[in-house]
Short mmCIF file of C-alpha atoms and ligand atoms in Angstrom, two decimals:
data_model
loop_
_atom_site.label_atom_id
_atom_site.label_comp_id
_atom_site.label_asym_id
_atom_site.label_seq_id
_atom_site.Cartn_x
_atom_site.Cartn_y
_atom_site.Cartn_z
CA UNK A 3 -5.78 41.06 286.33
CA UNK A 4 -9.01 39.93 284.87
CA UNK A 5 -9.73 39.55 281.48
CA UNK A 6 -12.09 41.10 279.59
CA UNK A 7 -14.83 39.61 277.65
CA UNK A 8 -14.41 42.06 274.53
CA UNK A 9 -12.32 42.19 271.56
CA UNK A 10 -9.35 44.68 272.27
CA UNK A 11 -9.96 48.34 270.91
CA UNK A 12 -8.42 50.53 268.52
CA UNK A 13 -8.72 52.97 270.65
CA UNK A 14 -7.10 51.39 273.87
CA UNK A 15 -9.03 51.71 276.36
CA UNK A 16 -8.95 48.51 278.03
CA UNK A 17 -5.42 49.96 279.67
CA UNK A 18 -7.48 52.71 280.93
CA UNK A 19 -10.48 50.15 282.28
CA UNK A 20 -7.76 48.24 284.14
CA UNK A 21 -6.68 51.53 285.93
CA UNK A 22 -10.11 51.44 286.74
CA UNK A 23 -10.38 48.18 288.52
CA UNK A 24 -7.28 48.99 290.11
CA UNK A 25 -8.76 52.43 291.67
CA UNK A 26 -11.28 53.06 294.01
CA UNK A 27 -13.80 52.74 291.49
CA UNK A 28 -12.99 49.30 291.62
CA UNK A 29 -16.32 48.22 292.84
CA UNK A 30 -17.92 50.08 289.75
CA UNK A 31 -15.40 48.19 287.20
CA UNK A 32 -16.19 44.90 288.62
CA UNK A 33 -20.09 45.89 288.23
CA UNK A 34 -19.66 46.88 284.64
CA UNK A 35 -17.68 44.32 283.44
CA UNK A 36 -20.10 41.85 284.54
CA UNK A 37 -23.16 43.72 283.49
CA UNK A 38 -24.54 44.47 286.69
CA UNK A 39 -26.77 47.53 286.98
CA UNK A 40 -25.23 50.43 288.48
CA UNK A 41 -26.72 52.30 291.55
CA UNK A 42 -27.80 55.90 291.87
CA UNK A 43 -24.46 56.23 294.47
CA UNK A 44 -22.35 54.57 292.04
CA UNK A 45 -23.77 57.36 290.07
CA UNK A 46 -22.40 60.19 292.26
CA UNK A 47 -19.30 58.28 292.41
CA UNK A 48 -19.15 58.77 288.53
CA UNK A 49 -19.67 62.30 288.78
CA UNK A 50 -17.35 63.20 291.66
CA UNK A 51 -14.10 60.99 290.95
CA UNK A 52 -11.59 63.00 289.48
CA UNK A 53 -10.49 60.23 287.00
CA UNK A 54 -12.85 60.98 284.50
CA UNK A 55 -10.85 58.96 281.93
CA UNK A 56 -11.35 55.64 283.94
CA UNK A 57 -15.22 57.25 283.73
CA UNK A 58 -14.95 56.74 279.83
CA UNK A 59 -12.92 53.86 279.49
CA UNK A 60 -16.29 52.35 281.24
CA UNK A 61 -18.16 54.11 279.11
CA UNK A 62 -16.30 53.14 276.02
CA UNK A 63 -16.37 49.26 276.78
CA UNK A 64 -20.30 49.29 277.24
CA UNK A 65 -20.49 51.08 273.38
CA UNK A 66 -18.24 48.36 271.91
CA UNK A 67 -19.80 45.86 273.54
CA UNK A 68 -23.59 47.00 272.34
CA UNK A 69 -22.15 48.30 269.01
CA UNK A 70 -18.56 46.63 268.45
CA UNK A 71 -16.69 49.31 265.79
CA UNK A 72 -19.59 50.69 264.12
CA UNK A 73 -20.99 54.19 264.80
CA UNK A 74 -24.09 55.80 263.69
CA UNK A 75 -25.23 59.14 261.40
CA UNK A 76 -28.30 60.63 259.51
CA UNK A 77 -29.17 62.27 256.72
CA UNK A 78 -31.87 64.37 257.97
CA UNK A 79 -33.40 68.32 257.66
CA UNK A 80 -34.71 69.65 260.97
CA UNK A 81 -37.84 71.90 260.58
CA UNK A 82 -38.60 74.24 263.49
CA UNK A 83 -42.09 75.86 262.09
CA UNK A 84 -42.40 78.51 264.63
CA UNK A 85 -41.35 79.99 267.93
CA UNK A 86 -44.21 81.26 269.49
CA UNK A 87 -44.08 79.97 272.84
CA UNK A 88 -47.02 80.84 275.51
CA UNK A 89 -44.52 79.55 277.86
CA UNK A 90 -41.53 81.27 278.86
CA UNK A 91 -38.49 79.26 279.63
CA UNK A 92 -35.69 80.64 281.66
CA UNK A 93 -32.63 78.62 279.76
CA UNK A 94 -34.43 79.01 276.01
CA UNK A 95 -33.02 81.56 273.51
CA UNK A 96 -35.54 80.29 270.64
CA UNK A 97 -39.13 81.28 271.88
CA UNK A 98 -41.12 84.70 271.01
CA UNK A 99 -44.25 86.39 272.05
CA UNK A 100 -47.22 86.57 269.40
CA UNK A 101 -46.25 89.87 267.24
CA UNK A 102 -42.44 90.24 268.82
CA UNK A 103 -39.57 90.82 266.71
CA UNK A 104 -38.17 87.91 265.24
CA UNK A 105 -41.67 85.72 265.72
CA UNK A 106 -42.77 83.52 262.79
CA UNK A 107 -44.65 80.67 261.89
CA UNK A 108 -44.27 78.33 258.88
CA UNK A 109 -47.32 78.37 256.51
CA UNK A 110 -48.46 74.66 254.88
CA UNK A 111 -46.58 75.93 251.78
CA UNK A 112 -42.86 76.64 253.29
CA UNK A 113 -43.22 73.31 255.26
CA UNK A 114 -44.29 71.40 251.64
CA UNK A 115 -41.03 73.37 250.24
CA UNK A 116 -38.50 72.05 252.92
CA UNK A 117 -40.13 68.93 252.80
CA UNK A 118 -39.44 69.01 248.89
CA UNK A 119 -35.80 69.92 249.68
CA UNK A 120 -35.41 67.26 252.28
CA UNK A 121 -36.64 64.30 249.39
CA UNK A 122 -34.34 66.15 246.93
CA UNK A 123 -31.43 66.08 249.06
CA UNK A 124 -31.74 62.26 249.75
CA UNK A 125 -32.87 62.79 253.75
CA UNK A 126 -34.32 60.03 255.22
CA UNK A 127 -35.73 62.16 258.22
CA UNK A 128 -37.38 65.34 258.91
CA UNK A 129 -37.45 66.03 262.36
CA UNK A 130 -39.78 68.51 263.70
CA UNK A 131 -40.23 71.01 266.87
CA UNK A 132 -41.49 73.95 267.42
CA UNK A 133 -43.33 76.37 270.41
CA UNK A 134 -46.34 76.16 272.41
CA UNK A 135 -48.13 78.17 269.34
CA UNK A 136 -51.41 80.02 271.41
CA UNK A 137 -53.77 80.12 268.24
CA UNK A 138 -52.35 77.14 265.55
CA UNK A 139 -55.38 74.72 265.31
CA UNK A 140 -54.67 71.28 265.84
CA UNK A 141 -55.21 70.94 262.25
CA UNK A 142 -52.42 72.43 261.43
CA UNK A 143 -49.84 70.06 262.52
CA UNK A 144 -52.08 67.26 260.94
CA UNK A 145 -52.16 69.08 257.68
CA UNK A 146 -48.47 69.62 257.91
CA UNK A 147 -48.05 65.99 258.52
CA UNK A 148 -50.11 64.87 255.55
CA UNK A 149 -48.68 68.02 253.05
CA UNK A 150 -45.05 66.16 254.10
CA UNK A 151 -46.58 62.46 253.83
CA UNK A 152 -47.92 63.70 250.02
CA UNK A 153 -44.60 65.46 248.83
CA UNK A 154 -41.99 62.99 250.46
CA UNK A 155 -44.03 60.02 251.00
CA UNK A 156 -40.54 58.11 252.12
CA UNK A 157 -39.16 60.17 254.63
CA UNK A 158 -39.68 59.72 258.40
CA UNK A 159 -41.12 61.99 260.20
CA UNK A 160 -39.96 62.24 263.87
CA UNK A 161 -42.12 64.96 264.89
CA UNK A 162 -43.58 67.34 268.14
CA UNK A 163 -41.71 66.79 272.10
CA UNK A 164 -44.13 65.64 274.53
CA UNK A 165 -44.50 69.11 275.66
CA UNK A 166 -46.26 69.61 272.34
CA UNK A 167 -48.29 66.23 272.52
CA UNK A 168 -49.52 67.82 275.61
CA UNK A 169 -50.22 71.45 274.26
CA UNK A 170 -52.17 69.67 271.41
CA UNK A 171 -54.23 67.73 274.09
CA UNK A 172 -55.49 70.46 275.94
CA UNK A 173 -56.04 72.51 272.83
CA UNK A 174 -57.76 69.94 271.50
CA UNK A 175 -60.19 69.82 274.98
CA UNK A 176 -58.98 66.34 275.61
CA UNK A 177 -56.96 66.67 278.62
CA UNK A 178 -59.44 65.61 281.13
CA UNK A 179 -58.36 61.81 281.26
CA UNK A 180 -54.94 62.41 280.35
CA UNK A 181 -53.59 58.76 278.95
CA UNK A 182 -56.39 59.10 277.06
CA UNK A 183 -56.02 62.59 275.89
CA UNK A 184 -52.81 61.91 275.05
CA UNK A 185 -53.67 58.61 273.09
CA UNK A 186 -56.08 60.17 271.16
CA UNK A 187 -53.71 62.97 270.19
CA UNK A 188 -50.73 60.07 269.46
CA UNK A 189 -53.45 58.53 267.20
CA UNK A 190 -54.14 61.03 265.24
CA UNK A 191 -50.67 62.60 264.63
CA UNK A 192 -49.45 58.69 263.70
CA UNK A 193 -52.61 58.33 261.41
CA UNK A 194 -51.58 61.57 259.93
CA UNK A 195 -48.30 60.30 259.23
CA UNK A 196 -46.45 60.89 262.47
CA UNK A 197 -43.42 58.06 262.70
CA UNK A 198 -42.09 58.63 266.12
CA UNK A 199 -41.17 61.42 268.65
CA UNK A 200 -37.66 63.48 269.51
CA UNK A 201 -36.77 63.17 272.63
CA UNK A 202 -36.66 67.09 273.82
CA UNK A 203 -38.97 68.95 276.28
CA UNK A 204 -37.29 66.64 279.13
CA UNK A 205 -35.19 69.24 280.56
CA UNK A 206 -34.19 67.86 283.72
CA UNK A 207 -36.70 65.52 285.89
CA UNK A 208 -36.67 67.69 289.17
CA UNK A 209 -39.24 69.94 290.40
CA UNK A 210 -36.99 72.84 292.57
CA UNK A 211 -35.22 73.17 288.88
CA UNK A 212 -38.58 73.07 286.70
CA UNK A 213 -40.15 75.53 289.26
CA UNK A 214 -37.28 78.07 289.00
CA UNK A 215 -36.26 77.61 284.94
CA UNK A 216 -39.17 76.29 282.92
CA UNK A 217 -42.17 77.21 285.50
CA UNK A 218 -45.32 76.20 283.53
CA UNK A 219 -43.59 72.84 280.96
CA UNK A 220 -45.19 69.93 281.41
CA UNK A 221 -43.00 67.46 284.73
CA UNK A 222 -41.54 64.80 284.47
CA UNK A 223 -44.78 62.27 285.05
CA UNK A 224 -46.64 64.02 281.84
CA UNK A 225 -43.44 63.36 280.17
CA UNK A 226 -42.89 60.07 280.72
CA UNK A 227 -46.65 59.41 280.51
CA UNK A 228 -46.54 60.78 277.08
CA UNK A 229 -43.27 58.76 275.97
CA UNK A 230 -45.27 55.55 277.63
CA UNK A 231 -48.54 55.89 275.77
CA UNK A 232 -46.05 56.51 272.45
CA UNK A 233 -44.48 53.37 273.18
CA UNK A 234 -47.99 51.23 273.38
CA UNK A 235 -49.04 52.56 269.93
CA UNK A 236 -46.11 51.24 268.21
CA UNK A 237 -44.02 54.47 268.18
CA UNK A 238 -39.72 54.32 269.05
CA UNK A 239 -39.05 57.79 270.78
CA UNK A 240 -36.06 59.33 272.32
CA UNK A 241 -34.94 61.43 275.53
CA UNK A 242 -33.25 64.13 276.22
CA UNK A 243 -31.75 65.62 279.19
CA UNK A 244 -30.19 69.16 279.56
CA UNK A 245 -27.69 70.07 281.84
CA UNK A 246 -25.23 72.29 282.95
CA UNK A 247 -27.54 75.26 284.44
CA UNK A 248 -29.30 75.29 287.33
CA UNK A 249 -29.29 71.72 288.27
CA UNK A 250 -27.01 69.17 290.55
CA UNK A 251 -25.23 66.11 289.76
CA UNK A 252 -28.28 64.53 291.90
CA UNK A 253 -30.86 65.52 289.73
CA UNK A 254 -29.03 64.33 286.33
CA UNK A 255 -28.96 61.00 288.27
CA UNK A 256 -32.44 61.20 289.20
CA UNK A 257 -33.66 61.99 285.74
CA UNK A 258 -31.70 58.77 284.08
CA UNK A 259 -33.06 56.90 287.08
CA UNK A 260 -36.72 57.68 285.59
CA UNK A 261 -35.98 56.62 282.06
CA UNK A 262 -34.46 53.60 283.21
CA UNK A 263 -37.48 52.38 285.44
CA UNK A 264 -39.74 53.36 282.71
CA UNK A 265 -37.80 51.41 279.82
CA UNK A 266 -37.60 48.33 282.36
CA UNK A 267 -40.76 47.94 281.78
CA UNK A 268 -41.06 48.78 278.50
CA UNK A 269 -38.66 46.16 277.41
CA UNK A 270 -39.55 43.19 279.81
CA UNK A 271 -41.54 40.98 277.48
CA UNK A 272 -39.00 41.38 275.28
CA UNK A 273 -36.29 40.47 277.15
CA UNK A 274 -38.03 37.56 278.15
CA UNK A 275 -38.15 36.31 274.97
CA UNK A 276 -34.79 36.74 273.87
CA UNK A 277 -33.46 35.03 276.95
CA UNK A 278 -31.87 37.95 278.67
CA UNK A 279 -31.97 37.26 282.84
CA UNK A 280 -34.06 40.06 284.91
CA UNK A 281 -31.76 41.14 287.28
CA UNK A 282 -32.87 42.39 291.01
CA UNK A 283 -35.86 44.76 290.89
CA UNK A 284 -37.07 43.91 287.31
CA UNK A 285 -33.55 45.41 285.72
CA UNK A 286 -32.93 45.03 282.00
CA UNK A 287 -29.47 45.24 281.50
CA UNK A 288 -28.46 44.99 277.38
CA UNK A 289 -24.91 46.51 278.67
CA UNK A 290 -23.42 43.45 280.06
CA UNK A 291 -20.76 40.63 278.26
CA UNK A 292 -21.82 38.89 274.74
CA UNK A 293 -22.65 35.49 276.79
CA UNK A 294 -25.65 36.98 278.51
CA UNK A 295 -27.56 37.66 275.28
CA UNK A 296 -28.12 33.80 273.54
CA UNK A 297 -30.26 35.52 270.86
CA UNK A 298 -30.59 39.43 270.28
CA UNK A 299 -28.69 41.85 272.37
CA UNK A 300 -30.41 45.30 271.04
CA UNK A 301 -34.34 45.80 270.41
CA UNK A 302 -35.44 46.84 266.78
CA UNK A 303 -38.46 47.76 265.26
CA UNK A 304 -40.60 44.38 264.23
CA UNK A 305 -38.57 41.92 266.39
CA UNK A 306 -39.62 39.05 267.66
CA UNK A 307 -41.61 39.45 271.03
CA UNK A 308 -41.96 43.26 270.77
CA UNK A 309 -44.86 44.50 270.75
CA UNK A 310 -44.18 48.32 271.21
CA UNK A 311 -42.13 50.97 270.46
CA UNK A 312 -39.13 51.70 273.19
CA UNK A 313 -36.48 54.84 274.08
CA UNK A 314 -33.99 54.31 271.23
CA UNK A 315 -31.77 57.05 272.54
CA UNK A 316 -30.35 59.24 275.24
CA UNK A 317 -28.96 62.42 274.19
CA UNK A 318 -27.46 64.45 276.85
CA UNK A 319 -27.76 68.74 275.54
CA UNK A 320 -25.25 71.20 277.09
CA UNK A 321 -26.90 74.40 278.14
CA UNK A 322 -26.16 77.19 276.23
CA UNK A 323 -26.50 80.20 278.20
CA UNK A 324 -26.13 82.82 275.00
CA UNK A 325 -29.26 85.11 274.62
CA UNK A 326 -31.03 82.98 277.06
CA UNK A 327 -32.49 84.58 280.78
CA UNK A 328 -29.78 82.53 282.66
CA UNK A 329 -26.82 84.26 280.28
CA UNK A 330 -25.19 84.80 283.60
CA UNK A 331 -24.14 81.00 283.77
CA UNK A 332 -20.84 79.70 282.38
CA UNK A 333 -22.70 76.41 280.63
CA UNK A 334 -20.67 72.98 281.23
CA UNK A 335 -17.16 72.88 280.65
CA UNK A 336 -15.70 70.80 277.96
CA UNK A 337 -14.73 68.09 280.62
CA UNK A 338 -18.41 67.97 282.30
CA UNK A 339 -19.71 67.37 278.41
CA UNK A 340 -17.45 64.03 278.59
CA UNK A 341 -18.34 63.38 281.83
CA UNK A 342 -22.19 63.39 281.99
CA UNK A 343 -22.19 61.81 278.05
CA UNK A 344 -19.77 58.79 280.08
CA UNK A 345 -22.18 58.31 282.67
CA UNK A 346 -25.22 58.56 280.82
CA UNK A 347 -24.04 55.73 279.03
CA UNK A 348 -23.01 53.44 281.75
CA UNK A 349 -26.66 54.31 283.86
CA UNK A 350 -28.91 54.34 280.79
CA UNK A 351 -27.61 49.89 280.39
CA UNK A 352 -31.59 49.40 278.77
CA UNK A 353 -30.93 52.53 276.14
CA UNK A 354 -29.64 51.02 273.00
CA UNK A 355 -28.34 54.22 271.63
CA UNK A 356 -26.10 57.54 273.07
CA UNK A 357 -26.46 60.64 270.66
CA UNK A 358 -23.49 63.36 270.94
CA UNK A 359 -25.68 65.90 269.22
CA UNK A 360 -22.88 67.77 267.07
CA UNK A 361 -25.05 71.12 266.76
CA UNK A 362 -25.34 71.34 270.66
CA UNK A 363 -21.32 69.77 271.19
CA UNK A 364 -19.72 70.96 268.62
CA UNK A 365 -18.10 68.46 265.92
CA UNK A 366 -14.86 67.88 267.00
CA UNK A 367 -15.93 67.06 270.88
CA UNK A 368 -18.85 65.04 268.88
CA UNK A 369 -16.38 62.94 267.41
CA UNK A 370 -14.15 62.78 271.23
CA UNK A 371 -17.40 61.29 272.38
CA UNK A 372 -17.33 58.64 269.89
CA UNK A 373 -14.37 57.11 271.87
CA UNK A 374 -15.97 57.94 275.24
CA UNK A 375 -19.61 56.14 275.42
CA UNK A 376 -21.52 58.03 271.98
CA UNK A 377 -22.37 55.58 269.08
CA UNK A 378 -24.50 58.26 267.12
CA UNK A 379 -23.71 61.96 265.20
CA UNK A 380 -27.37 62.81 264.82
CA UNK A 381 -27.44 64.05 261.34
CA UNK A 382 -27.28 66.66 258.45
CA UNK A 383 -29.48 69.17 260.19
CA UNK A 384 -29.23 71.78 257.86
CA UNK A 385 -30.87 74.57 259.75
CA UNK A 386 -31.04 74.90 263.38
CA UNK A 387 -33.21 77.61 265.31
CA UNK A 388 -32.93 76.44 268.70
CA UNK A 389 -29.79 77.14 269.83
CA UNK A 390 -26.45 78.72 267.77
CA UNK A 391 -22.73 78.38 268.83
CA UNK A 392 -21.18 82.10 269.22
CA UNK A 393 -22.55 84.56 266.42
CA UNK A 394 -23.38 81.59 263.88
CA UNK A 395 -26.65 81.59 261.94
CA UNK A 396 -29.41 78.82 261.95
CA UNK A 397 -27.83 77.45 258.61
CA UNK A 398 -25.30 74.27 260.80
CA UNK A 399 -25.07 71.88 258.26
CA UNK A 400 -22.24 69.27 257.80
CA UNK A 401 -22.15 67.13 255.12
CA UNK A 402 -22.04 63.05 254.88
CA UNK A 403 -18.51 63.46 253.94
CA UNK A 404 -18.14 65.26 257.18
CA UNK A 405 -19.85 63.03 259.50
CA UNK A 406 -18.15 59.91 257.83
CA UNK A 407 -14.71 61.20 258.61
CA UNK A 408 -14.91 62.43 261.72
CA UNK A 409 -16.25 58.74 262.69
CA UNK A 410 -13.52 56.89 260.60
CA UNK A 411 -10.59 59.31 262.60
CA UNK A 412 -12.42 58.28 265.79
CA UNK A 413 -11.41 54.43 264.57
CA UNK A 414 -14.90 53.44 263.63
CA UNK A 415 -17.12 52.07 260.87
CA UNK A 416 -19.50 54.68 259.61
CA UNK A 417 -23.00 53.35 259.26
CA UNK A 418 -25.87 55.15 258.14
CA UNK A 419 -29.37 54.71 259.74
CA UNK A 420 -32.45 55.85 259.46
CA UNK A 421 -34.46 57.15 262.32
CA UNK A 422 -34.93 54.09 264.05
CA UNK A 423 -31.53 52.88 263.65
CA UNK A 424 -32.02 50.41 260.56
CA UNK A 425 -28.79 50.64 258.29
CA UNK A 426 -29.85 52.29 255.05
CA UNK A 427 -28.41 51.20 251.52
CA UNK A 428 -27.65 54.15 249.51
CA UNK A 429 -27.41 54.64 245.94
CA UNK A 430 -26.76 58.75 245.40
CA UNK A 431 -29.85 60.51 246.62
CA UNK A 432 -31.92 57.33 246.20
CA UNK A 433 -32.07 54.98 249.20
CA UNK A 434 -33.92 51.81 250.54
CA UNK A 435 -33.74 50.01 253.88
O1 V47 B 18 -36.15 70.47 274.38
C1 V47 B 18 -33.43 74.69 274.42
C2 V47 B 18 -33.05 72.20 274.40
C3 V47 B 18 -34.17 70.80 273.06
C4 V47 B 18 -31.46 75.35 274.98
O2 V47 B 18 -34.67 63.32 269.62
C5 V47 B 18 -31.43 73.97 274.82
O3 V47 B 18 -33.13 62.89 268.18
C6 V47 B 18 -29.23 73.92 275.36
O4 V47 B 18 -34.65 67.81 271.84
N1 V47 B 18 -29.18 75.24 275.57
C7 V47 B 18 -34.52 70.51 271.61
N2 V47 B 18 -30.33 73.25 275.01
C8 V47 B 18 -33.48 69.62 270.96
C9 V47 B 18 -33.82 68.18 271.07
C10 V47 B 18 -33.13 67.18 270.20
C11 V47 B 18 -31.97 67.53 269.53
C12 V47 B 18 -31.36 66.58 268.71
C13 V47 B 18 -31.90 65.32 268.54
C14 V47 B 18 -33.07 65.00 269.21
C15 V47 B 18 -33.67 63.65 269.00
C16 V47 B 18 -33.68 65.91 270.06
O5 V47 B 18 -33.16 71.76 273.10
C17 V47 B 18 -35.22 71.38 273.93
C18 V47 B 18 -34.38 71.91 275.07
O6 V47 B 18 -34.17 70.91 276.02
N3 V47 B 18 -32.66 73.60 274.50
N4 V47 B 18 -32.69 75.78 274.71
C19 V47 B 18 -30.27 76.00 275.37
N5 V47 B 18 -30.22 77.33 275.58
#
């Protein structure tokens, strides 16, 4: 039996890792354990194997090794400011039509208020989406960036999915040359006080699916474009990837495939300089054992040899069919939610970060996740428009007390962070980094 390079676990999975190796997805143990990138088929093999606990023993071993006992959570207020949509997505409950029941926008005044509640409440984060608003100047989002910069001058905001970077581009007439549409967009949102972008908007990287669900988003090359440019001015972003509808195993695969190649690149200089090999095709792997990193393992902000931002996080979103045009769908079992969270892990080895999104999973499989490949809660929330587990309102909140327990009953050490992952010292509501 071999022996692994990583301190035992509380949670025990290394009995479940050596089933593993001693299964047919031997070949994918062996690869794991000594950091090797895993292929697309190794992929499939992931997704079709019905030992989906040898799946997140594999997935557990790459989150202790990246973040030993310690697990992640915000304090943080999400704003959704309205949900006009000119687009009309087939698996989204949250978007209106101008003048329909139910439509709203925030005025400058509401958004100064939450902001105000956010800074009294000790967030560190405000994080921001909203609809492809038809007739909202681009003014608007830079006045709401500045009216949150004046009133909570120390939160972060993590603000507007690519598909709204985009929206503001061509509003703004500057979607001609697109990188530089898009840069000149990024430019003035960060000069307005924009501190780095969500992840959603992704959907799933396919075109069959995007043609038949979300006909008229932005694809997957304006996507990553817009993540890309992000990264060059300095800004961390996220991704996200939702699942469980209309798409295949193949296309999940495909999609993490993308962010992968994309945050090769991203982090090669970096690598470099922190001694970390290039495996075949360019690969940075930050998954493998402690002796292949001599100095850091994980990027973070400011660090030596880094000279742009990078995705921080993955964070895999069940569908929820509820109220949505594809109602007629089950959504992803509670097994598939595992699954997909497992695998995103071990494919995404160059993502620092997993996110079991509590809203979208539900606390208690949040906190399952913890053990199975997810190092981070996401947050406080508050209120949540987008989507709603069965008959609840938009007020989801949990508190710190909450989010610290479920993590210590999962066996690990509660840490908080702030958006980009730096621990934050906390003193009541005050806080400093
Ligand atoms: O882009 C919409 C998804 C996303 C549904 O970056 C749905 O830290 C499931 O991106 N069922 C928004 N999902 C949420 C998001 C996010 C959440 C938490 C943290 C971060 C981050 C980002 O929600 C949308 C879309 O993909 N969504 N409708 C639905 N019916």
């Amino acid at each position: 039996m071999t022996t692994l390079a990583t301190p035992p676990s509380a949670t025990g999975p290394d009995r479940l890792l050596d089933r593993a190796l001693a299964s047919p997805l031997r070949g994918i143990a062996e690869k794991v354990q000594a950091g090797r990138r895993l292929s697309p088929e190794d992929g499939a093999t992931l997704f079709r194997t019905p030992d989906v606990h040898a799946v997140c023993a594999m997935a557990d071993l790459v989150r202790r090794r990246m973040h030993g006992d310690r697990a992640y959570y915000n304090v943080n207020r999400h704003i959704n400011y309205s949900n006009v949509c000119a687009l009309s997505c087939k698996f989204c409950a949250f978007f209106r039509k101008e003048g329909e029941d139910g439509a709203y926008e925030m005025s400058l005044d509401q958004i100064r208020a939450e902001a105000a509640k956010a800074a009294e409440g000790g967030a560190t984060e405000l994080h921001i989406v909203g609809g492809l608003h038809p007739r909202l100047p681009f003014d608007y989002y830079t006045s709401m960036l500045r009216t949150i910069r004046e009133t909570a001058p120390q939160i972060h905001i993590k603000a507007f999915t690519a598909v709204e970077i985009v929206h503001l581009a061509r509003i703004t007439r500057r979607w001609k040359d697109r990188a530089e549409g898009i840069r000149a967009v990024l430019q003035d949102l960060k000069d307005a006080g924009l501190g780095s972008l969500p992840g959603g908007g992704a959907e799933v990287f396919d075109d069959r699916v995007h043609d038949e669900a979300y006909r008229g988003k932005i694809r997957s090359d304006e996507w990553l474009d817009v993540h890309r440019v992000a990264h060059e001015l300095g800004l961390n972003t996220n991704a996200t990837m939702l699942y469980g509808h209309i798409e295949q195993h193949g296309d999940r695969l495909h999609h993490l495939e993308l962010l992968r190649t994309q945050q090769d690149r991203t982090l090669r200089d970096w690598a470099a300089a922190q001694g970390i090999a290039d495996q075949a095709d360019g690969a940075v792997v930050l998954s493998g054992p402690a002796a292949s990193y001599p100095r850091e393992r994980l990027p973070m902000p400011g660090a030596a040899g880094l000279r742009t931002g990078y995705f921080q996080t993955i964070i895999p979103l069940p569908f929820f069919p509820d109220d949505s045009e594809l109602e007629r769908l089950p959504g992803p079992s509670g097994l598939e939610n595992l699954r997909t969270l497992a695998v995103a892990r071990l494919m995404l080895d160059n993502f620092p970060h997993v996110k079991a999104f509590w809203i979208m999973q539900t606390l208690p499989m949040a906190q399952v996740m913890l053990q199975n490949g997810a190092d981070d809660l996401d947050g406080t929330v508050v209120w949540y428009d987008i989507t709603k587990l069965g008959g609840s309102s938009t007020h989801q909140e949990v508190s710190v007390g909450d989010l610290r327990r479920a993590i210590r009953e999962a066996g690990l050490e509660p840490i908080e962070r702030d958006t980009l992952y730096r621990p934050v010292m906390r003193d009541g509501r005050a806080w400093r980094i």
